[in-house]
Short mmCIF file of C-alpha atoms and ligand atoms in Angstrom, two decimals:
data_model
loop_
_atom_site.label_atom_id
_atom_site.label_comp_id
_atom_site.label_asym_id
_atom_site.label_seq_id
_atom_site.Cartn_x
_atom_site.Cartn_y
_atom_site.Cartn_z
CA UNK L 274 -0.03 -0.07 0.00
CA UNK L 275 1.33 3.44 -0.91
CA UNK L 276 0.97 6.45 1.39
CA UNK L 277 -1.51 7.88 -0.99
CA UNK L 278 -3.48 4.63 -0.60
CA UNK L 279 -3.32 4.83 3.19
CA UNK L 280 -4.48 8.46 2.96
CA UNK L 281 -7.42 7.43 0.79
CA UNK L 282 -8.28 4.88 3.49
CA UNK L 283 -8.50 7.60 6.28
CA UNK L 284 -4.82 7.84 7.54
CA UNK L 285 -3.53 11.16 8.50
CA UNK L 286 -0.81 11.56 5.78
CA UNK L 287 0.46 15.15 5.30
CA UNK L 288 2.96 16.39 2.62
CA UNK L 289 5.44 18.81 4.05
CA UNK L 290 8.05 21.08 2.34
CA UNK L 291 10.68 19.91 4.85
CA UNK L 292 11.32 18.51 8.28
CA UNK L 293 11.05 21.82 10.01
CA UNK L 294 7.29 21.92 8.99
CA UNK L 295 6.82 18.47 10.35
CA UNK L 296 8.37 19.61 13.70
CA UNK L 297 6.14 22.68 13.81
CA UNK L 298 2.93 20.39 13.30
CA UNK L 299 4.17 18.07 16.03
CA UNK L 300 4.74 21.19 18.34
CA UNK L 301 1.16 22.41 17.71
CA UNK L 302 -0.53 19.18 18.03
CA UNK L 303 1.03 17.61 21.05
CA UNK L 304 -1.60 14.89 21.53
CA UNK L 305 -0.77 13.36 18.19
CA UNK L 306 2.12 11.22 17.31
CA UNK L 307 3.96 12.27 14.05
CA UNK L 308 6.47 10.33 12.08
CA UNK L 309 8.61 12.17 9.44
CA UNK L 310 9.45 9.96 6.37
CA UNK L 311 12.96 11.11 5.86
CA UNK L 312 13.96 10.51 2.19
CA UNK L 313 16.66 11.93 -0.05
CA UNK L 314 20.44 11.96 -0.66
CA UNK L 315 23.09 13.99 0.87
CA UNK L 316 21.39 17.18 -0.06
CA UNK L 317 18.41 16.60 2.30
CA UNK L 318 20.08 14.50 5.03
CA UNK L 319 21.68 17.44 6.94
CA UNK L 320 18.32 19.21 7.55
CA UNK L 321 16.98 15.87 9.16
CA UNK L 322 20.18 15.80 11.22
CA UNK L 323 19.75 19.38 12.29
CA UNK L 324 16.29 18.74 13.52
CA UNK L 325 17.36 15.55 15.42
CA UNK L 326 20.24 17.20 17.14
CA UNK L 327 18.05 20.32 17.98
CA UNK L 328 15.89 18.11 20.31
CA UNK L 329 12.68 17.60 18.23
CA UNK L 330 9.18 17.46 19.95
CA UNK L 331 8.76 14.32 21.89
CA UNK L 332 5.71 13.45 19.82
CA UNK L 333 7.88 13.39 16.56
CA UNK L 334 9.77 10.33 15.30
CA UNK L 335 11.69 9.71 12.06
CA UNK L 336 11.51 6.84 9.52
CA UNK L 337 14.96 7.27 7.91
CA UNK L 338 15.40 6.33 4.33
CA UNK L 339 18.41 8.57 3.35
CA UNK L 340 20.78 7.16 0.76
CA UNK L 341 24.35 8.08 -0.46
CA UNK L 342 25.33 8.83 -4.10
CA UNK L 343 28.95 7.77 -4.35
CA UNK L 344 28.29 4.02 -3.48
CA UNK L 345 25.57 3.89 -6.11
CA UNK L 346 28.24 5.50 -8.71
CA UNK L 347 30.62 2.74 -7.51
CA UNK L 348 27.97 0.06 -8.44
CA UNK L 349 27.42 1.59 -11.63
CA UNK L 350 31.09 1.71 -12.57
CA UNK L 351 31.69 -1.79 -11.55
CA UNK L 352 28.68 -3.29 -13.72
CA UNK L 353 30.57 -4.96 -16.37
CA UNK L 354 27.83 -4.96 -18.83
CA UNK L 355 27.39 -1.17 -18.69
CA UNK L 356 29.30 1.05 -21.23
CA UNK L 357 30.03 4.26 -19.27
CA UNK L 358 32.35 6.99 -20.63
CA UNK L 359 32.15 9.43 -17.83
CA UNK L 360 30.14 10.65 -14.78
CA UNK L 361 28.37 13.91 -14.31
CA UNK L 362 28.24 14.00 -10.56
CA UNK L 363 25.19 15.77 -8.97
CA UNK L 364 25.82 19.46 -8.27
CA UNK L 365 23.37 19.78 -5.21
CA UNK L 366 24.79 16.65 -3.45
CA UNK L 367 28.20 17.92 -4.14
CA UNK L 368 27.42 21.20 -2.37
CA UNK L 369 27.54 19.13 0.84
CA UNK L 370 30.00 16.31 0.30
CA UNK L 371 32.44 18.35 -2.00
CA UNK L 372 34.62 16.57 -4.49
CA UNK L 373 36.68 14.26 -2.32
CA UNK L 374 34.22 11.31 -2.43
CA UNK L 375 34.58 11.07 -6.22
CA UNK L 376 38.29 10.83 -6.33
CA UNK L 377 38.46 7.15 -6.86
CA UNK L 378 36.32 7.18 -10.20
CA UNK L 379 39.23 8.85 -12.22
CA UNK L 380 42.05 7.52 -10.26
CA UNK L 381 40.94 3.90 -9.71
CA UNK L 382 38.46 3.45 -12.52
CA UNK L 383 39.89 5.81 -15.11
CA UNK L 384 36.38 7.45 -15.46
CA UNK L 385 36.15 11.20 -16.36
CA UNK L 386 34.17 12.64 -13.55
CA UNK L 387 32.70 16.39 -13.69
CA UNK L 388 30.61 17.91 -10.97
CA UNK L 389 27.86 19.99 -12.84
CA UNK L 390 24.80 22.11 -12.00
CA UNK L 391 21.41 21.52 -13.34
CA UNK L 392 20.86 24.42 -15.76
CA UNK L 393 21.02 23.48 -19.43
CA UNK L 394 24.34 25.41 -19.87
CA UNK L 395 25.84 23.53 -16.91
CA UNK L 396 24.99 20.26 -18.35
CA UNK L 397 26.27 21.21 -21.76
CA UNK L 398 29.53 22.45 -20.35
CA UNK L 399 29.84 19.41 -18.12
CA UNK L 400 29.40 17.26 -21.11
CA UNK L 401 32.02 19.29 -23.00
CA UNK L 402 34.43 18.82 -20.06
CA UNK L 403 33.95 15.13 -20.17
CA UNK L 404 34.43 14.95 -24.02
CA UNK L 405 37.77 16.97 -23.63
CA UNK L 406 39.01 14.59 -20.94
CA UNK L 407 38.18 11.61 -23.21
CA UNK L 408 39.93 13.20 -26.10
CA UNK L 409 43.03 14.01 -24.23
CA UNK L 410 42.83 10.38 -22.72
CA UNK L 411 43.38 11.91 -19.25
CA UNK L 412 40.52 11.14 -16.84
CA UNK L 413 40.39 13.54 -13.92
CA UNK L 414 37.81 15.04 -11.38
CA UNK L 415 36.76 18.46 -12.42
CA UNK L 416 34.23 20.99 -11.02
CA UNK L 417 31.93 22.82 -13.53
CA UNK L 418 29.64 24.05 -10.70
CA UNK L 419 32.30 26.40 -9.22
CA UNK L 420 29.57 28.99 -8.13
CA UNK L 421 28.09 26.51 -5.69
CA UNK L 422 30.46 23.60 -5.01
CA UNK L 423 33.75 23.88 -3.16
CA UNK L 424 36.34 20.99 -3.01
CA UNK L 425 35.65 20.44 0.77
CA UNK L 426 31.81 20.78 0.31
CA UNK L 427 30.04 21.95 3.47
CA UNK L 428 32.14 20.47 6.48
CA UNK L 429 29.64 21.61 8.98
CA UNK L 430 26.71 19.69 7.18
CA UNK L 431 28.95 16.61 6.82
CA UNK L 432 29.90 16.76 10.58
CA UNK L 433 26.30 16.83 11.52
CA UNK L 434 25.39 13.91 9.25
CA UNK L 435 28.23 11.94 10.73
CA UNK L 436 27.15 12.96 14.26
CA UNK L 437 23.48 11.59 13.84
CA UNK L 438 23.84 8.82 11.30
CA UNK L 439 26.09 5.61 10.63
CA UNK L 440 26.56 4.18 7.23
CA UNK L 441 25.14 0.62 6.38
CA UNK L 442 24.28 -1.45 3.45
CA UNK L 443 21.02 -0.43 1.84
CA UNK L 444 18.32 -1.84 -0.50
CA UNK L 445 17.75 0.19 -3.67
CA UNK L 446 14.49 -0.35 -5.74
CA UNK L 447 15.23 -2.98 -8.47
CA UNK L 448 18.85 -2.79 -7.91
CA UNK L 449 19.42 -4.86 -4.71
CA UNK L 450 21.72 -4.19 -1.94
CA UNK L 451 24.43 -1.60 -2.39
CA UNK L 452 27.16 -1.66 0.17
CA UNK L 453 27.59 1.29 2.46
CA UNK L 454 24.82 3.24 0.75
CA UNK L 455 22.29 3.88 3.43
CA UNK L 456 21.96 6.05 6.52
CA UNK L 457 20.67 4.82 9.99
CA UNK L 458 20.33 6.60 13.20
CA UNK L 459 23.16 5.97 15.66
CA UNK L 460 22.54 4.31 18.94
CA UNK L 461 22.59 7.91 20.72
CA UNK L 462 19.50 8.99 18.63
CA UNK L 463 17.68 5.73 18.41
CA UNK L 464 14.94 7.11 20.62
CA UNK L 465 13.74 9.09 17.68
CA UNK L 466 13.52 5.92 15.39
CA UNK L 467 9.86 5.55 14.43
CA UNK L 468 10.35 1.75 13.89
CA UNK L 469 11.27 1.30 17.59
CA UNK L 470 8.92 3.87 18.97
CA UNK L 471 5.99 2.36 17.33
CA UNK L 472 7.20 -1.16 17.19
CA UNK L 473 6.70 -1.22 13.36
CA UNK L 474 8.52 -3.65 11.19
CA UNK L 475 8.89 -2.45 7.49
CA UNK L 476 9.00 -5.36 5.29
CA UNK L 477 10.31 -5.10 1.70
CA UNK L 478 7.52 -3.87 -0.56
CA UNK L 479 7.00 -4.73 -4.22
CA UNK L 480 10.25 -3.51 -5.87
CA UNK L 481 9.01 -3.47 -9.35
CA UNK L 482 5.46 -3.57 -10.85
CA UNK L 483 5.08 -6.43 -13.17
CA UNK L 484 6.57 -5.74 -16.64
CA UNK L 485 8.22 -2.53 -15.41
CA UNK L 486 11.85 -2.08 -16.41
CA UNK L 487 12.78 0.84 -14.30
CA UNK L 488 15.73 -1.04 -13.01
CA UNK L 489 17.18 -1.11 -16.44
CA UNK L 490 16.18 2.34 -17.30
CA UNK L 491 17.96 4.04 -14.23
CA UNK L 492 21.08 2.48 -14.94
CA UNK L 493 21.06 3.24 -18.62
CA UNK L 494 20.85 -0.28 -20.03
CA UNK L 495 17.67 0.51 -21.88
CA UNK L 496 15.72 3.56 -22.99
CA UNK L 497 12.15 4.19 -21.76
CA UNK L 498 10.91 3.44 -25.26
CA UNK L 499 12.42 -0.04 -24.95
CA UNK L 500 9.95 -0.73 -22.21
CA UNK L 501 6.84 -2.49 -23.76
CA UNK L 502 4.61 -0.58 -21.36
CA UNK L 503 6.01 2.93 -22.27
CA UNK L 504 3.03 5.10 -23.19
CA UNK L 505 0.81 2.20 -23.57
CA UNK L 506 -0.24 0.98 -20.16
CA UNK L 507 2.37 3.30 -18.44
CA UNK L 508 1.72 7.14 -19.00
CA UNK L 509 2.21 10.27 -17.01
CA UNK L 510 -1.52 10.20 -16.35
CA UNK L 511 -1.55 6.49 -15.26
CA UNK L 512 2.08 5.58 -14.23
CA UNK L 513 2.90 1.97 -13.62
CA UNK L 514 6.46 2.37 -12.46
CA UNK L 515 8.51 4.84 -10.31
CA UNK L 516 10.36 6.16 -13.36
CA UNK L 517 7.15 7.52 -14.71
CA UNK L 518 5.66 8.74 -11.23
CA UNK L 519 8.34 11.25 -10.33
CA UNK L 520 8.69 14.50 -12.22
CA UNK L 521 12.43 13.73 -12.19
CA UNK L 522 11.95 10.16 -13.42
CA UNK L 523 13.51 9.19 -16.70
CA UNK L 524 10.35 7.64 -18.32
CA UNK L 525 8.32 10.71 -17.23
CA UNK L 526 10.92 13.26 -18.65
CA UNK L 527 11.11 11.08 -21.89
CA UNK L 528 7.43 11.13 -22.21
CA UNK L 529 7.29 14.97 -21.53
CA UNK L 530 9.90 15.81 -24.06
CA UNK L 531 9.12 13.45 -26.86
CA UNK L 532 6.31 15.09 -28.62
CA UNK L 533 5.47 12.16 -30.77
CA UNK L 534 4.81 10.01 -27.66
CA UNK L 535 2.68 12.82 -26.18
CA UNK L 536 0.71 13.08 -29.30
CA UNK L 537 0.04 9.22 -29.36
CA UNK L 538 -1.11 9.30 -25.76
CA UNK L 539 -3.55 12.05 -26.03
S1 LIG S 189 8.12 3.34 -15.48
FE1 LIG S 189 6.63 2.54 -16.98
S2 LIG S 189 7.62 3.05 -18.94
FE2 LIG S 189 9.22 3.16 -17.39
S3 LIG S 189 10.08 1.24 -17.18
FE3 LIG S 189 8.45 1.19 -15.64
S4 LIG S 189 6.65 0.53 -16.74
FE4 LIG S 189 8.12 0.98 -18.28
#
């Protein structure tokens, strides 16, 4: 059951902009128990850590599902049947972790790696920098997003993350377990763990809907159009898989930007 399904059945599920809003709600409604579902990568993790170290209201607990980007990149670079020529490392994550966690990609795996922003010109320039490295045959780690990303990242944010969380192996939808890719609350903060507080055991859900090939799309093995469900039974209006649900999902973006597909779905 999804959170939306639960809401439709009467559960009190609220969408918040960030963890601060959840804390405000919990302070206002002391008689209710709140659990904040903390998702996202290194960009969003520090705000969860700030709230936890700042002594959140006693009726607020946390369901932690934060994941780390560099271990996922390592998994990609080690997939033998994937033909990768370079990495565009995510700009926003890099504002927090800096460039150091990517050092192995050029030095150990000989993979050109460029941290880039998300504007079209950032991405174009990032691609240009990767092509230049490939042409020169000199893979290295470069920073295109200099206006936001510093080599050392945000040490204060990293310190907070390390204070609150420990790194463990984590399951990724459709990809299996990636070593050292998930964050869990440290013993010191375990009192805020929603699992323990409410005695909830979260079992593994359905990773992939039948027929969905998201796991192949996200690693770049196939294009969305190679999925037999694309724009047939799986559309932005009626998504089947996660890649079509999220506005940032590959299938959703493909559907949105491929005018032929849009025409045939309408
Ligand atoms: S999200 Fe939809 S189109 Fe994309 S792989 Fe899954 S089923 Fe196919």
